[in-house]
XYZ file of C-alpha atoms in Angstrom:
547
model
C 55.601 7.030 10.866
C 53.796 6.555 7.579
C 51.435 9.437 8.338
C 54.362 11.676 9.335
C 56.178 10.739 6.119
C 53.074 11.482 4.036
C 52.642 14.786 5.841
C 56.176 15.922 5.036
C 55.830 14.696 1.450
C 52.683 16.809 1.082
C 54.446 19.794 2.662
C 57.356 19.372 0.238
C 54.938 19.164 -2.673
C 53.237 22.390 -1.593
C 56.656 24.031 -1.118
C 57.832 23.004 -4.586
C 54.593 24.216 -6.163
C 54.954 27.577 -4.433
C 58.610 27.739 -5.434
C 57.744 26.990 -9.057
C 55.057 29.655 -9.015
C 57.559 32.124 -7.598
C 59.999 31.240 -10.379
C 57.292 31.718 -12.971
C 56.456 35.133 -11.563
C 60.102 36.144 -11.136
C 60.945 39.054 -13.415
C 63.934 38.881 -15.708
C 66.143 41.927 -16.116
C 67.957 42.232 -19.483
C 71.504 42.147 -18.092
C 73.798 42.150 -21.128
C 70.898 41.486 -23.542
C 71.059 43.673 -26.665
C 68.417 41.925 -28.774
C 64.980 43.569 -28.824
C 63.545 40.332 -30.207
C 64.992 38.299 -27.318
C 63.793 40.825 -24.727
C 60.253 40.691 -26.068
C 59.980 36.984 -26.829
C 61.616 35.776 -23.611
C 59.778 38.097 -21.249
C 62.541 40.401 -20.059
C 61.577 43.706 -18.466
C 61.454 46.288 -21.251
C 61.424 50.061 -20.772
C 59.035 51.199 -23.478
C 60.536 53.935 -25.649
C 58.720 52.909 -28.823
C 56.787 56.179 -28.990
C 60.107 58.050 -29.440
C 61.295 55.387 -31.890
C 58.148 55.894 -33.975
C 58.580 59.673 -33.985
C 62.207 59.315 -35.059
C 61.380 56.834 -37.830
C 58.448 58.820 -39.201
C 59.196 62.468 -38.484
C 62.960 62.503 -38.138
C 65.296 63.394 -40.988
C 66.386 60.872 -43.579
C 70.000 60.682 -42.327
C 70.530 60.641 -38.546
C 73.463 60.318 -36.171
C 73.138 59.649 -32.435
C 76.072 59.820 -30.034
C 75.743 58.238 -26.601
C 78.294 56.698 -24.190
C 79.072 52.999 -24.376
C 76.642 50.627 -22.666
C 73.778 53.111 -22.976
C 71.471 50.922 -25.041
C 72.385 52.078 -28.557
C 72.449 48.520 -29.897
C 69.020 47.715 -28.427
C 67.744 50.899 -30.075
C 69.169 49.853 -33.442
C 67.632 46.411 -32.977
C 64.250 48.011 -32.181
C 64.440 50.153 -35.320
C 65.265 47.067 -37.383
C 62.269 45.182 -35.976
C 59.989 48.144 -36.677
C 61.143 48.641 -40.262
C 60.913 44.897 -40.947
C 57.275 45.090 -39.907
C 57.650 42.754 -36.912
C 54.333 43.899 -35.429
C 54.086 40.898 -33.089
C 57.147 42.069 -31.143
C 55.477 45.386 -30.305
C 52.190 44.092 -28.903
C 51.231 46.044 -25.778
C 53.743 48.828 -26.413
C 53.101 52.533 -27.038
C 53.858 52.270 -30.735
C 50.720 50.183 -31.309
C 48.607 53.289 -30.766
C 50.678 55.206 -33.314
C 51.341 52.848 -36.230
C 48.480 51.863 -38.552
C 50.425 50.530 -41.522
C 53.149 48.002 -40.708
C 55.256 48.082 -43.877
C 58.181 45.754 -44.482
C 61.274 47.570 -45.695
C 64.554 45.966 -46.764
C 67.054 46.595 -43.948
C 70.842 46.616 -44.190
C 72.495 46.533 -40.787
C 76.199 46.882 -39.998
C 77.895 46.603 -36.608
C 81.270 48.306 -36.981
C 82.440 47.209 -33.518
C 83.252 43.946 -35.297
C 85.628 45.703 -37.686
C 88.682 45.534 -35.450
C 91.326 48.260 -35.432
C 92.716 48.052 -38.955
C 91.655 48.654 -42.537
C 92.127 44.946 -43.151
C 89.702 44.141 -40.329
C 87.114 46.612 -41.630
C 87.333 45.223 -45.166
C 87.075 41.658 -43.900
C 83.958 42.426 -41.836
C 82.257 44.379 -44.642
C 83.104 41.622 -47.101
C 81.296 39.043 -44.911
C 78.287 41.322 -44.447
C 78.030 42.168 -48.106
C 78.287 38.492 -49.085
C 75.289 37.745 -46.906
C 73.182 40.495 -48.501
C 74.373 39.517 -51.997
C 73.130 35.989 -51.397
C 69.819 37.319 -50.090
C 69.228 39.411 -53.198
C 70.837 36.949 -55.664
C 73.602 39.366 -56.625
C 76.707 37.978 -58.314
C 79.398 40.612 -57.782
C 82.266 41.144 -60.159
C 85.346 39.540 -58.509
C 87.212 42.805 -59.019
C 84.418 44.980 -57.584
C 85.333 47.363 -54.780
C 83.432 47.307 -51.483
C 81.781 50.617 -52.359
C 80.458 49.193 -55.642
C 79.124 46.116 -53.866
C 77.397 48.270 -51.245
C 75.815 50.325 -54.027
C 74.608 47.169 -55.802
C 73.033 45.811 -52.597
C 71.098 49.035 -51.950
C 69.854 49.472 -55.513
C 68.987 45.794 -55.987
C 67.103 45.612 -52.665
C 65.068 48.604 -53.792
C 64.382 47.152 -57.245
C 63.383 43.705 -55.989
C 61.106 44.855 -53.156
C 59.802 48.125 -54.534
C 60.524 49.633 -51.101
C 63.199 52.108 -50.150
C 66.064 50.700 -48.103
C 66.770 51.259 -44.393
C 70.473 51.374 -43.427
C 71.449 50.971 -39.766
C 75.106 51.355 -38.741
C 75.910 50.645 -35.099
C 79.099 51.790 -33.298
C 80.464 53.357 -36.480
C 83.474 54.846 -34.640
C 84.783 51.683 -32.986
C 87.586 50.949 -35.495
C 88.494 54.636 -35.591
C 88.826 54.801 -31.810
C 90.902 51.643 -31.661
C 93.196 52.730 -34.497
C 93.602 56.343 -33.334
C 97.269 57.295 -32.891
C 98.409 54.208 -34.806
C 99.701 53.904 -38.393
C 96.459 52.103 -39.312
C 94.193 55.070 -38.649
C 94.516 56.914 -41.955
C 93.862 53.778 -43.990
C 90.804 53.012 -41.825
C 89.377 56.438 -42.585
C 90.015 55.949 -46.299
C 87.897 52.777 -46.237
C 85.109 54.708 -44.525
C 85.252 57.553 -47.040
C 85.051 55.225 -50.011
C 82.372 52.826 -48.773
C 79.990 55.154 -46.983
C 80.000 57.861 -49.638
C 77.540 55.532 -51.400
C 74.879 56.379 -48.821
C 74.748 59.943 -50.135
C 74.913 58.854 -53.763
C 71.993 56.412 -53.308
C 69.752 58.948 -51.607
C 66.686 58.185 -53.800
C 66.730 54.502 -52.838
C 66.920 55.051 -49.078
C 64.012 55.434 -46.665
C 66.016 55.972 -43.444
C 69.685 55.944 -42.422
C 70.579 55.757 -38.739
C 74.137 55.752 -37.372
C 75.278 55.424 -33.767
C 78.622 56.080 -32.161
C 80.386 57.323 -29.082
C 83.015 59.744 -30.323
C 82.662 61.934 -33.391
C 85.358 61.849 -36.077
C 84.105 64.608 -38.365
C 86.526 65.611 -41.082
C 88.321 62.328 -41.540
C 85.721 59.582 -41.833
C 82.042 58.941 -42.319
C 81.047 62.548 -41.596
C 83.072 63.910 -44.489
C 81.639 61.279 -46.829
C 78.072 61.807 -45.632
C 77.848 65.522 -44.887
C 74.041 65.541 -44.836
C 73.809 63.683 -41.512
C 71.586 65.288 -38.886
C 73.172 65.056 -35.449
C 70.195 64.331 -33.182
C 72.403 63.851 -30.102
C 71.489 67.249 -28.592
C 67.856 67.510 -29.717
C 65.449 67.734 -26.749
C 62.930 65.188 -28.060
C 65.632 62.493 -28.156
C 67.266 63.228 -24.771
C 65.576 60.199 -23.103
C 65.931 57.877 -26.110
C 68.802 55.943 -24.495
C 69.148 55.482 -20.748
C 66.456 55.388 -18.060
C 64.573 58.353 -16.589
C 63.315 58.818 -13.038
C 59.741 58.216 -14.192
C 60.752 55.023 -15.994
C 62.390 53.631 -12.835
C 59.242 53.961 -10.736
C 57.090 52.705 -13.605
C 59.201 49.663 -14.491
C 61.434 48.579 -11.606
C 59.479 48.972 -8.369
C 59.622 45.219 -7.484
C 63.406 45.270 -7.910
C 63.748 48.449 -5.855
C 61.717 46.877 -3.041
C 63.795 43.691 -3.140
C 67.078 45.610 -3.125
C 65.879 47.646 -0.140
C 64.902 44.468 1.711
C 68.206 42.679 1.050
C 70.335 45.643 2.183
C 68.204 46.774 5.096
C 67.469 50.130 3.485
C 64.212 51.995 3.157
C 62.778 52.352 -0.334
C 63.751 56.028 -0.333
C 67.322 55.230 0.738
C 67.595 52.654 -2.033
C 66.392 55.150 -4.615
C 68.744 57.851 -3.323
C 71.782 55.560 -3.412
C 71.020 54.465 -6.983
C 70.551 58.083 -7.991
C 73.824 59.140 -6.405
C 75.762 56.350 -8.101
C 74.192 56.090 -11.565
C 72.004 59.132 -12.367
C 72.944 62.617 -13.498
C 73.344 62.435 -17.282
C 71.894 65.226 -19.431
C 72.020 65.277 -23.224
C 70.179 68.452 -24.224
C 70.285 71.994 -22.861
C 66.608 72.289 -23.800
C 65.582 69.103 -22.002
C 67.547 68.579 -18.795
C 65.728 65.377 -17.844
C 67.910 63.219 -15.571
C 69.122 60.030 -17.254
C 70.440 56.991 -15.374
C 73.187 54.847 -16.869
C 71.037 51.831 -17.916
C 73.860 49.272 -17.793
C 74.840 50.136 -14.232
C 71.285 50.584 -12.978
C 70.059 47.234 -14.289
C 73.165 45.428 -13.005
C 72.707 47.032 -9.577
C 69.039 46.050 -9.406
C 69.821 42.535 -10.605
C 72.675 41.977 -8.119
C 71.024 44.109 -5.393
C 74.415 45.711 -4.909
C 76.093 49.061 -5.602
C 79.308 48.749 -7.617
C 81.193 50.369 -10.486
C 79.611 48.214 -13.180
C 80.178 50.628 -16.075
C 83.871 51.151 -15.375
C 84.406 47.430 -14.783
C 83.055 46.748 -18.283
C 86.042 48.522 -19.831
C 84.698 52.064 -19.966
C 88.028 53.699 -19.038
C 90.279 51.637 -21.329
C 90.669 54.313 -24.047
C 91.225 57.247 -21.717
C 95.041 57.428 -22.188
C 94.632 57.662 -25.988
C 92.690 60.886 -25.850
C 93.898 62.617 -22.676
C 97.552 63.258 -21.872
C 98.528 63.356 -18.191
C 94.927 62.864 -17.062
C 96.113 62.309 -13.480
C 97.111 65.970 -13.255
C 93.983 67.499 -14.746
C 90.896 65.613 -13.512
C 90.179 68.325 -10.976
C 89.822 70.796 -13.854
C 86.736 68.942 -15.079
C 84.667 69.232 -11.886
C 83.158 72.467 -13.205
C 84.333 72.851 -16.775
C 83.162 75.423 -19.335
C 83.000 74.465 -23.014
C 81.897 76.532 -26.007
C 78.657 75.316 -27.560
C 80.218 74.890 -30.984
C 83.039 72.753 -29.556
C 80.676 70.365 -27.780
C 78.086 70.047 -30.528
C 80.127 70.016 -33.736
C 83.844 69.470 -33.122
C 85.969 66.474 -33.973
C 87.026 64.415 -30.951
C 90.641 64.404 -32.158
C 90.899 68.189 -31.969
C 88.196 69.263 -29.546
C 90.238 68.848 -26.382
C 89.945 66.442 -23.442
C 86.606 67.822 -22.210
C 84.945 66.911 -25.527
C 86.235 63.333 -25.364
C 85.182 62.994 -21.727
C 81.684 64.256 -22.560
C 81.164 62.030 -25.597
C 82.471 59.007 -23.727
C 80.217 59.519 -20.698
C 82.753 60.698 -18.120
C 81.310 64.224 -18.111
C 77.794 65.476 -18.689
C 75.940 68.758 -19.132
C 75.399 70.407 -15.752
C 74.202 73.760 -17.010
C 74.160 76.016 -20.078
C 73.788 79.692 -20.841
C 74.469 82.134 -23.651
C 78.199 81.541 -23.266
C 78.142 77.770 -23.682
C 77.970 74.627 -21.548
C 79.102 73.834 -18.034
C 80.227 70.201 -17.728
C 80.869 68.030 -14.686
C 80.961 64.442 -13.468
C 77.485 62.880 -13.730
C 77.656 60.658 -10.645
C 79.809 58.933 -8.040
C 80.391 55.817 -10.134
C 82.049 57.746 -12.945
C 84.002 60.071 -10.678
C 85.443 57.270 -8.577
C 86.260 55.176 -11.648
C 88.203 58.023 -13.239
C 90.228 58.788 -10.144
C 90.922 55.110 -9.592
C 92.144 54.858 -13.195
C 94.651 57.712 -12.871
C 95.907 56.904 -9.361
C 98.633 54.412 -10.427
C 100.086 56.991 -12.841
C 100.039 59.639 -10.122
C 101.622 57.438 -7.450
C 103.955 55.848 -10.031
C 103.039 52.328 -8.893
C 101.195 49.356 -10.317
C 97.528 49.056 -9.400
C 98.169 45.752 -7.642
C 100.714 47.414 -5.365
C 98.263 49.952 -3.947
C 94.922 48.141 -3.895
C 95.359 46.681 -0.411
C 96.432 50.046 0.997
C 93.412 51.710 -0.622
C 91.034 49.130 0.842
C 92.523 49.550 4.299
C 92.381 53.342 4.099
C 88.729 53.278 3.035
C 87.772 51.041 5.972
C 89.879 52.984 8.466
C 88.511 56.406 7.506
C 85.001 54.969 7.304
C 85.208 53.660 10.871
C 87.216 56.523 12.393
C 90.427 54.565 12.952
C 92.657 57.606 12.473
C 96.067 56.242 13.603
C 95.793 53.314 11.172
C 94.322 55.544 8.445
C 97.279 57.908 8.670
C 99.706 54.970 8.372
C 97.938 53.807 5.202
C 97.834 57.330 3.787
C 101.502 57.828 4.621
C 102.389 54.662 2.707
C 100.375 55.779 -0.332
C 101.772 59.321 -0.385
C 105.382 58.391 0.388
C 107.843 60.106 -1.966
C 105.205 60.787 -4.663
C 105.355 64.615 -4.722
C 109.142 64.383 -4.922
C 109.521 61.589 -7.473
C 106.683 62.461 -9.885
C 108.419 64.943 -12.187
C 105.171 65.781 -14.012
C 104.221 67.829 -10.952
C 107.367 69.935 -11.080
C 105.491 73.128 -12.004
C 103.281 72.919 -8.880
C 104.288 74.223 -5.470
C 104.786 71.509 -2.870
C 101.506 71.964 -0.974
C 99.612 71.862 -4.262
C 101.306 68.562 -5.135
C 100.296 67.015 -1.814
C 96.743 68.306 -2.161
C 96.453 66.721 -5.610
C 97.832 63.348 -4.494
C 95.770 63.097 -1.302
C 92.502 64.250 -2.901
C 93.005 61.790 -5.784
C 93.538 58.948 -3.294
C 90.367 59.895 -1.421
C 88.336 60.123 -4.641
C 89.683 56.792 -5.849
C 88.578 54.926 -2.718
C 85.053 56.313 -2.992
C 84.952 59.237 -0.571
C 83.103 62.405 -1.478
C 85.808 64.996 -1.822
C 85.870 68.764 -2.194
C 89.182 70.511 -2.720
C 89.697 74.097 -1.547
C 86.231 74.447 -0.023
C 85.510 78.170 0.296
C 84.148 79.755 3.496
C 83.835 83.382 4.505
C 86.606 82.737 7.034
C 89.030 81.001 4.695
C 89.613 78.109 2.344
C 89.692 74.491 3.562
C 92.272 72.348 1.756
C 90.163 69.161 1.626
C 86.719 68.129 2.872
C 86.267 64.341 2.652
C 83.093 62.574 3.754
C 82.120 58.997 4.529
C 78.778 57.609 5.685
C 79.749 58.278 9.329
C 82.357 61.042 9.320
C 83.155 64.405 7.774
C 86.897 65.092 7.682
C 87.946 68.746 7.527
C 91.596 68.588 6.512
C 94.257 71.277 6.462
C 97.706 70.563 4.992
C 100.862 72.353 6.135
C 104.509 71.852 5.240
C 106.842 71.321 8.175
C 108.670 74.568 7.464
C 105.316 76.388 7.389
C 104.245 75.437 10.898
C 103.317 71.816 10.282
C 100.452 70.104 12.096
C 100.243 72.676 14.872
C 99.702 75.529 12.411
C 97.188 73.407 10.460
C 95.135 72.645 13.576
C 95.286 76.269 14.735
C 93.939 77.414 11.337
C 91.037 74.906 11.525
C 90.073 76.185 14.990
C 90.672 79.919 14.458
C 88.851 80.012 11.122
C 86.021 77.812 12.484
C 86.322 75.415 9.562
C 84.233 72.705 11.235
C 81.316 74.965 12.115
C 79.336 74.719 8.821
C 79.241 70.908 9.017
C 77.994 70.486 12.579
C 74.333 70.434 11.576
C 75.054 67.158 9.746
C 74.271 63.925 11.602
C 77.807 62.675 10.976
C 80.727 63.296 13.291
C 82.983 66.144 12.167
C 86.729 65.656 12.608
C 89.278 68.418 12.024
C 92.598 67.000 10.907
C 95.898 68.852 10.589
C 98.445 66.994 8.459
C 102.147 67.845 8.489
C 104.083 67.299 5.254
C 107.745 67.126 4.336
C 108.788 70.292 2.501
C 111.062 68.308 0.189
C 108.208 66.112 -1.032
C 109.212 63.001 0.879
C 105.751 62.372 2.289
C 103.483 62.686 5.297
C 105.323 63.350 8.567
C 102.653 63.581 11.270
C 99.042 64.515 11.993
C 96.898 65.933 14.765
C 93.166 66.098 15.521
C 91.777 69.603 16.042
C 90.257 69.861 19.523
C 87.968 72.861 19.731
C 88.467 75.044 22.826
């Protein structure tokens, strides 16, 4: 017994040693980490973009503005710039920048994070007051009690320059956060007045400044920082900075192969399948017409690799919360943005408050550049995560119900269509569509079939199906094509007084609507759906049986 006990003790010891070694070797992904210092000192995986950072800091213009969607790594970038300009050489050991920088100078850095300024002028003043107090203590400045924030900012910049003999670096992160939050409220104009007064100093103190870098999501041009600082260079569309935030295809294979392999193993996918699913969900962003490199959403990608699961991480983090402020009746117009043309001047220079919904959707990350030509840009949804999140956001407004009232029906419909349970799927769809085309008065200008097509396609998009509305063939136009991992549904909608399900099925068969999809490995199902002509809902359905 003693020998057996000793044997198991030794086995346990070996097991614990191996487990500890595995823990030591386990890689840490920077989920939610925005500190460059923490990433480097605590051994998190870091995607090395320091060569681009060095180029920006040394060969970029003096005043720079970068717009990228939320959760795209802007704060880590600002933190990296701060570490570089403070001369924190030890944090960059082993990175690309070490082959580029020979003289690690230490500049005075003033950093502001305007996301902490709230949604009112009072909140902005309070935050700036705290920041300025900290810098005044650092440089032994005793401000006049009656001094305005602009005067205090000026004194900090000039004193930092005088005391160190080095020009000052100013970094302003999420400059537009208070302006977004206050938009369409009485507080907005006063917020912009604070911006005009305080940040005009940056232009006035030009000779004391080495580098000014400002990040944001949306661009408020004529009414805020851009009017006060009209010498800003917008680097958001420049080709050399396209991959500055986000993760490229090359960076995935070079930095995350162990995580890709683990995710494949956990889900029973091949490595190629894992890559393709991640690409479908999180890739597809483009930020320059002259450099169409694919960019993955870094927040979603890293969360997916860390959890080994595909989910709408970006949307769940609050990405869609400001949509109603900038787009009226979004539930009626999302289909217009699938292939949306925008003038170059509108996309690159316009103010978000007057540039139209497509400009807001682009700046916020809901749309991206799909193509460009001499006539402007073509925008579209970057990936499945964003598309599904948008449709899910607008569905309650379209169906005129609370989200909690339809979530169970959506879940059932997704499972039923995904497994081919058509009778149950039609019951769920009938419950979701019931009375909507009739009761939603915003759709009054549409004909009845168009209303049904909008409601049904929005439901399908919201539950995560791939959906194409009015799919064109040489033989006709299919109302809806909806695909799951196992099935392709070819759907024709007909009002009862226009022949109903029988006419819908006959059109599918006579026009050979299913033919183009038969080469696919998935089962193709033709579905004729009969609808009430008065907008009261789905009446019946029938599967198209080819003769």
